[in-house]
CSV table of C-alpha atoms in Angstrom, one decimal:
chain,number,residue,atom,x,y,z
K,1,MET,CA,21.9,-44.9,67.3
K,2,PHE,CA,18.8,-46.9,67.5
K,3,ARG,CA,15.2,-46.3,66.5
K,4,SER,CA,12.2,-48.5,66.9
K,5,ASP,CA,9.4,-48.7,64.4
K,6,VAL,CA,6.4,-50.9,63.6
K,7,ARG,CA,5.8,-52.6,60.3
K,8,SER,CA,2.7,-51.3,58.7
K,9,SER,CA,1.5,-54.8,58.0
K,10,ARG,CA,1.8,-55.8,61.7
K,11,LEU,CA,-0.2,-53.0,63.5
K,12,ALA,CA,-2.8,-55.4,64.8
K,13,VAL,CA,-2.4,-57.7,67.8
K,14,VAL,CA,-0.9,-61.0,66.7
K,15,VAL,CA,-1.5,-64.1,68.7
K,16,VAL,CA,1.8,-66.0,69.2
K,17,GLY,CA,2.6,-69.6,70.2
K,18,THR,CA,4.4,-70.7,73.3
K,19,PHE,CA,7.8,-69.4,74.4
K,20,ALA,CA,10.0,-72.3,73.2
K,21,SER,CA,13.2,-71.1,74.7
K,22,VAL,CA,14.5,-72.8,77.8
K,23,ALA,CA,17.5,-70.5,78.0
K,24,TRP,CA,18.3,-67.3,76.1
K,25,SER,CA,21.7,-66.4,74.8
K,26,GLY,CA,20.9,-62.8,75.2
K,27,SER,CA,18.8,-60.8,77.7
K,28,ILE,CA,16.1,-58.1,77.8
K,29,VAL,CA,16.0,-55.7,80.7
K,30,THR,CA,13.5,-53.0,81.5
K,31,ALA,CA,13.4,-49.8,83.6
K,32,ASP,CA,11.4,-46.7,84.1
K,33,LYS,CA,14.2,-44.5,82.6
K,34,PRO,CA,15.8,-44.7,79.2
K,35,LEU,CA,18.4,-47.4,79.0
K,36,THR,CA,21.7,-47.5,77.1
K,37,PRO,CA,24.1,-50.4,76.3
K,38,GLY,CA,26.1,-49.5,79.4
K,39,SER,CA,23.0,-49.9,81.7
K,40,PRO,CA,23.3,-52.6,84.5
K,41,ALA,CA,22.3,-56.1,83.5
K,42,SER,CA,19.8,-56.0,86.5
K,43,ALA,CA,18.0,-52.9,85.3
K,44,THR,CA,14.6,-54.4,85.8
K,45,SER,CA,12.8,-53.0,88.8
K,46,ALA,CA,11.0,-55.5,91.1
K,47,SER,CA,7.8,-53.9,90.0
K,48,LEU,CA,7.2,-51.1,87.6
K,49,SER,CA,4.2,-48.8,87.7
K,50,GLY,CA,2.1,-49.0,84.6
K,51,ALA,CA,1.5,-45.3,84.7
K,52,ARG,CA,5.2,-44.5,84.2
K,53,PRO,CA,7.1,-45.0,80.9
K,54,ILE,CA,8.8,-48.4,80.5
K,55,TYR,CA,12.0,-48.7,78.6
K,56,ALA,CA,13.7,-51.9,77.4
K,57,LEU,CA,17.2,-52.9,76.4
K,58,MET,CA,18.0,-56.0,74.4
K,59,ARG,CA,21.5,-57.4,74.7
K,60,LEU,CA,22.6,-60.0,72.1
K,61,ASP,CA,25.6,-62.3,71.7
K,62,GLN,CA,26.0,-61.4,68.0
K,63,PRO,CA,25.4,-58.3,65.9
K,64,ILE,CA,21.8,-57.5,64.9
K,65,SER,CA,22.6,-58.1,61.3
K,66,GLU,CA,23.5,-61.7,62.0
K,67,LEU,CA,20.4,-62.5,64.1
K,68,PHE,CA,17.5,-60.7,62.4
K,69,PHE,CA,16.1,-60.6,58.9
K,70,ASN,CA,16.6,-57.6,56.7
K,71,ARG,CA,13.4,-57.5,54.6
K,72,ASP,CA,13.2,-53.8,53.9
K,73,LYS,CA,15.6,-53.4,51.0
K,74,LYS,CA,14.8,-49.7,50.6
K,75,THR,CA,15.9,-48.6,54.1
K,76,GLY,CA,18.0,-51.6,55.1
K,77,ALA,CA,16.2,-51.9,58.4
K,78,PHE,CA,16.2,-55.1,60.4
K,79,ASP,CA,12.9,-56.8,61.6
K,80,ILE,CA,12.7,-57.6,65.3
K,81,ASP,CA,9.6,-59.4,66.5
K,82,LEU,CA,9.1,-59.1,70.3
K,83,HIS,CA,6.8,-61.8,71.6
K,84,VAL,CA,5.0,-60.8,74.8
K,85,ALA,CA,3.4,-63.2,77.3
K,86,ILE,CA,1.2,-62.0,80.2
K,87,ASP,CA,1.0,-64.0,83.3
K,88,GLY,CA,2.4,-67.1,81.5
K,89,LYS,CA,0.1,-66.8,78.5
K,90,PRO,CA,1.4,-65.8,75.1
K,91,SER,CA,-0.5,-62.7,74.2
K,92,PHE,CA,0.8,-60.6,71.3
K,93,THR,CA,3.8,-59.5,69.2
K,94,LEU,CA,5.4,-56.1,68.9
K,95,SER,CA,7.1,-55.5,65.5
K,96,LEU,CA,10.1,-53.4,65.8
K,97,LYS,CA,12.8,-52.2,63.3
K,98,ALA,CA,16.4,-51.6,63.9
K,99,SER,CA,18.0,-49.2,61.5
K,100,LYS,CA,20.6,-50.2,59.0
K,101,GLU,CA,23.3,-48.4,61.0
K,102,ALA,CA,22.4,-50.5,64.1
K,103,GLY,CA,23.1,-53.7,62.2
K,104,SER,CA,26.7,-54.0,63.6
K,105,GLU,CA,25.6,-53.4,67.2
K,106,THR,CA,24.9,-56.1,69.8
K,107,SER,CA,22.3,-54.2,71.7
K,108,PHE,CA,19.0,-52.5,70.9
K,109,ALA,CA,17.3,-49.9,73.1
K,110,PHE,CA,13.6,-49.1,72.6
K,111,PRO,CA,10.6,-47.7,74.5
K,112,LEU,CA,8.2,-50.4,75.6
K,113,SER,CA,5.5,-48.1,77.0
K,114,ALA,CA,5.7,-44.3,77.0
K,115,THR,CA,3.7,-41.1,76.6
K,116,PRO,CA,3.6,-39.2,73.3
K,117,SER,CA,6.1,-36.6,74.7
K,118,GLU,CA,8.8,-39.2,74.9
K,119,PHE,CA,9.0,-39.6,71.2
K,120,GLY,CA,9.4,-36.0,69.9
K,121,THR,CA,8.8,-36.0,66.2
K,122,ASP,CA,9.5,-39.7,65.7
K,123,LEU,CA,5.9,-40.8,66.1
K,124,LYS,CA,6.3,-44.1,64.2
K,125,ALA,CA,8.5,-45.2,67.1
K,126,ALA,CA,5.4,-44.6,69.4
K,127,ARG,CA,3.3,-47.3,67.7
K,128,PRO,CA,4.7,-50.4,69.4
K,129,ALA,CA,4.8,-48.6,72.8
K,130,SER,CA,1.2,-47.4,72.3
K,131,LEU,CA,0.1,-51.0,71.6
K,132,MET,CA,1.7,-52.1,74.8
K,133,MET,CA,0.0,-49.2,76.7
K,134,LYS,CA,-3.4,-50.3,75.2
K,135,ILE,CA,-2.8,-53.9,76.3
K,136,LEU,CA,-1.8,-52.9,79.8
K,137,SER,CA,-4.7,-50.6,80.2
K,138,GLU,CA,-7.1,-53.5,79.5
K,139,LEU,CA,-5.6,-55.8,82.2
K,140,PRO,CA,-7.3,-56.2,85.6
K,141,ALA,CA,-5.9,-54.0,88.3
K,142,GLY,CA,-3.2,-55.7,90.3
K,143,LYS,CA,0.3,-57.3,89.7
K,144,HIS,CA,1.1,-59.0,86.4
K,145,THR,CA,4.2,-60.7,85.0
K,146,ILE,CA,5.2,-59.6,81.5
K,147,ALA,CA,7.6,-61.9,79.7
K,148,LEU,CA,9.5,-60.8,76.5
K,149,GLU,CA,11.2,-62.9,73.9
K,150,ALA,CA,13.0,-61.7,70.7
K,151,ALA,CA,12.4,-63.6,67.5
K,152,GLY,CA,14.6,-63.6,64.4
K,153,ARG,CA,16.7,-66.1,62.4
K,154,LYS,CA,16.8,-68.6,65.3
K,155,PRO,CA,15.1,-69.3,68.7
K,156,GLY,CA,16.5,-68.2,72.0
K,157,LEU,CA,18.0,-64.9,70.9
K,158,ALA,CA,17.1,-62.8,74.0
K,159,GLY,CA,14.4,-62.8,76.7
K,160,GLY,CA,13.5,-61.5,80.1
K,161,SER,CA,10.6,-60.6,82.3
K,162,PHE,CA,9.4,-58.0,84.7
K,163,SER,CA,6.3,-57.3,86.8
K,164,VAL,CA,3.9,-54.4,86.6
K,165,ASP,CA,1.6,-53.3,89.4
K,166,LEU,CA,-1.5,-51.6,88.0
K,167,SER,CA,-4.1,-49.5,89.9
K,168,GLU,CA,-7.3,-48.3,88.4
K,169,ALA,CA,-5.6,-44.8,88.1
K,170,ASP,CA,-2.7,-46.4,86.3
K,171,LYS,CA,-5.1,-48.0,83.8
K,172,SER,CA,-6.8,-44.6,83.2
K,173,ALA,CA,-3.4,-42.9,82.7
K,174,LEU,CA,-2.4,-45.6,80.2
K,175,LYS,CA,-5.5,-45.3,78.2
K,176,ALA,CA,-5.1,-41.5,78.1
K,177,SER,CA,-1.5,-41.9,76.9
K,178,PHE,CA,-2.6,-44.4,74.2
K,179,ASP,CA,-5.3,-42.0,73.0
K,180,GLY,CA,-2.7,-39.2,73.1
K,181,VAL,CA,-0.3,-41.2,70.8
K,182,GLY,CA,-3.2,-41.9,68.4
K,183,LYS,CA,-4.1,-38.2,68.3
K,184,ALA,CA,-0.5,-37.2,67.8
K,185,LEU,CA,-0.1,-39.6,64.9
K,186,GLU,CA,-3.3,-38.4,63.3
K,187,ASP,CA,-2.3,-34.8,63.7
K,188,LYS,CA,1.0,-35.5,62.0
K,189,LYS,CA,-0.7,-37.3,59.1
K,190,ALA,CA,-3.2,-34.5,58.7
K,191,ALA,CA,-0.4,-32.0,58.5
K,192,LEU,CA,1.4,-34.0,55.7
K,193,ARG,CA,-1.7,-34.7,53.6
K,194,THR,CA,-2.3,-32.7,50.4
K,195,MET,CA,-4.9,-32.9,47.7
K,196,PRO,CA,-3.7,-34.9,44.7
K,197,LYS,CA,-2.8,-33.3,41.3
K,198,ALA,CA,-5.5,-33.2,38.7
K,199,GLY,CA,-5.2,-35.6,35.7
K,200,GLY,CA,-5.4,-34.7,32.1
K,201,PHE,CA,-9.2,-35.1,32.0
K,202,SER,CA,-10.9,-32.1,30.3
K,203,GLU,CA,-14.5,-32.9,29.6
K,204,ALA,CA,-15.9,-29.9,31.5
K,205,ALA,CA,-19.6,-31.0,31.4
K,206,GLU,CA,-18.8,-34.4,32.9
K,207,LEU,CA,-16.7,-32.8,35.6
K,208,LYS,CA,-19.5,-30.4,36.6
K,209,ALA,CA,-21.8,-33.4,36.8
K,210,LEU,CA,-19.3,-35.3,38.9
K,211,GLU,CA,-18.9,-32.3,41.2
K,212,ALA,CA,-22.7,-31.9,41.5
K,213,ALA,CA,-23.1,-35.6,42.2
K,214,VAL,CA,-20.5,-35.6,44.9
K,215,LYS,CA,-22.1,-32.5,46.5
K,216,LYS,CA,-25.5,-34.2,46.5
K,217,LYS,CA,-24.1,-37.3,48.3
K,218,TYR,CA,-21.8,-35.3,50.5
K,219,PRO,CA,-23.3,-31.9,51.1
K,220,THR,CA,-20.2,-30.6,52.9
K,221,THR,CA,-18.0,-31.2,49.9
K,222,VAL,CA,-15.8,-28.2,49.1
K,223,ARG,CA,-13.6,-29.5,46.3
K,224,VAL,CA,-13.4,-32.3,43.8
K,225,VAL,CA,-10.2,-33.3,42.0
K,226,VAL,CA,-10.4,-35.7,39.0
K,227,MET,CA,-7.1,-37.7,39.0
K,228,SER,CA,-7.8,-39.7,35.8
K,229,ASP,CA,-6.3,-38.8,32.5
K,230,ALA,CA,-9.2,-40.5,30.7
K,231,TRP,CA,-12.3,-42.6,31.4
K,232,GLU,CA,-11.6,-46.1,32.8
K,233,VAL,CA,-14.0,-48.4,30.8
K,234,THR,CA,-15.5,-51.5,32.3
K,235,ARG,CA,-16.7,-54.2,29.9
K,236,ASP,CA,-18.7,-57.4,30.2
K,237,GLN,CA,-16.2,-60.3,30.3
K,238,ARG,CA,-18.2,-62.4,27.9
K,239,THR,CA,-19.8,-60.0,25.5
K,240,LYS,CA,-17.2,-57.2,25.8
K,241,GLN,CA,-20.1,-54.7,25.9
K,242,ILE,CA,-19.4,-51.5,27.8
K,243,LEU,CA,-21.0,-51.5,31.3
K,244,ARG,CA,-19.8,-48.3,32.7
K,245,ARG,CA,-17.0,-45.7,32.7
K,246,SER,CA,-15.3,-44.4,35.8
K,247,LEU,CA,-13.1,-41.6,37.0
K,248,LEU,CA,-10.6,-41.8,39.8
K,249,SER,CA,-11.4,-38.8,42.0
K,250,ALA,CA,-10.6,-37.2,45.3
K,251,TRP,CA,-12.9,-34.9,47.3
K,252,ALA,CA,-12.6,-32.8,50.3
K,253,LYS,CA,-15.4,-32.3,52.9
K,254,ARG,CA,-15.5,-29.6,55.5
K,255,GLU,CA,-17.3,-30.1,58.8
K,256,GLY,CA,-17.1,-27.0,60.9
K,257,ALA,CA,-13.4,-26.1,61.3
K,258,THR,CA,-12.3,-29.6,60.2
K,259,CYS,CA,-11.7,-30.9,56.7
K,260,PHE,CA,-11.5,-34.5,55.4
K,261,GLN,CA,-10.2,-36.0,52.2
K,262,ASP,CA,-11.3,-39.3,50.6
K,263,ARG,CA,-10.8,-41.0,47.2
K,264,GLY,CA,-12.7,-43.4,45.1
K,265,TRP,CA,-13.9,-44.5,41.7
K,266,TRP,CA,-17.0,-42.7,40.5
K,267,ALA,CA,-19.0,-44.5,37.7
K,268,GLN,CA,-21.3,-43.4,34.9
K,269,GLU,CA,-23.6,-46.3,33.8
K,270,HIS,CA,-23.7,-47.1,30.1
K,271,LEU,CA,-27.2,-46.8,28.6
K,272,GLY,CA,-26.3,-48.2,25.2
K,273,GLY,CA,-25.6,-46.5,21.9
K,274,GLY,CA,-22.7,-44.5,23.4
K,275,LYS,CA,-24.9,-42.8,25.9
K,276,TYR,CA,-24.3,-42.7,29.6
K,277,ASP,CA,-26.3,-42.0,32.8
K,278,THR,CA,-25.5,-38.4,33.8
K,279,SER,CA,-25.5,-39.3,37.5
K,280,PHE,CA,-22.4,-40.6,39.1
K,281,ARG,CA,-22.2,-43.5,41.5
K,282,GLU,CA,-19.5,-44.4,43.8
K,283,THR,CA,-18.2,-47.9,42.8
K,284,SER,CA,-15.3,-48.6,45.2
K,285,LEU,CA,-13.0,-46.7,47.5
K,286,VAL,CA,-9.3,-46.8,46.9
K,287,SER,CA,-8.5,-45.0,50.1
K,288,THR,CA,-5.4,-45.7,52.2
K,289,SER,CA,-4.5,-44.3,55.6
K,290,ALA,CA,-1.9,-42.1,53.9
K,291,GLN,CA,-4.4,-40.6,51.4
K,292,ALA,CA,-7.7,-40.4,53.2
K,293,GLY,CA,-8.6,-38.8,56.5
K,294,ARG,CA,-8.3,-35.4,58.1
K,295,ILE,CA,-6.5,-32.7,56.1
K,296,ASP,CA,-5.6,-29.1,57.0
K,297,CYS,CA,-8.3,-27.0,55.5
K,298,ASP,CA,-5.8,-24.5,54.1
K,299,LYS,CA,-4.4,-27.2,51.9
K,300,VAL,CA,-7.7,-28.2,50.2
K,301,ASP,CA,-7.3,-25.5,47.5
K,302,GLN,CA,-3.6,-25.9,47.0
């Protein structure tokens, strides 16, 4: 019924202001086992172990669609910002998403801190929880109070707090879980990556020069794909003279049993008279996390 996610633009820790709410109309409870809308209102344990998964349940006095913004027009998901304060000091914000189907509900269940195995194939849901694990792993050993407050269309939507007792072993386990989530996410991305389709560019001599240039800079390059249909020409803004021409390209590198993909513009400097430098230079990368990074080696030649 519910799924949690993290907005791509809010992956980083965000410093938040003070908790302005004196009283919340809704509540947030936590436990070391998955929670459902029927879970007791007092689900929060007196003290949770940081090494165990932590689950949260947000109860609201109105449907999600009336309390939170719907900025994702493609999926219809609702944005839920969860402000977190540690030991009375505002610390960071977790960015969650409630699915379009959950809009009519008055409760929202989500993992607050959990190991990769808790998420199955829904690894996007692991990102907020992995951030919480990272923060907890960096706290001093001992007991800490964690306060939570949901933010949306108006203040005071829901809040709650719990304590967590961390040992050095707990911190090590949390770090290992955080690293595990990161590896699982990267493994999934690598499995989904493919080399891009070649464009309509057909100047064979220039393509061979490009391939040679890439191999010279990156000796482990095993494949180059030119994505451009034609040269991208850069001119001087004042004189309009041609400065260089560029090709949007992707290349795959192999290091041992691991392959990596990257993308960027490769330029040929204009020498005048319609002649160009035969060596290629990388001018700027256009990589994104979805395009660049580890790729299954068997997909490089596909």
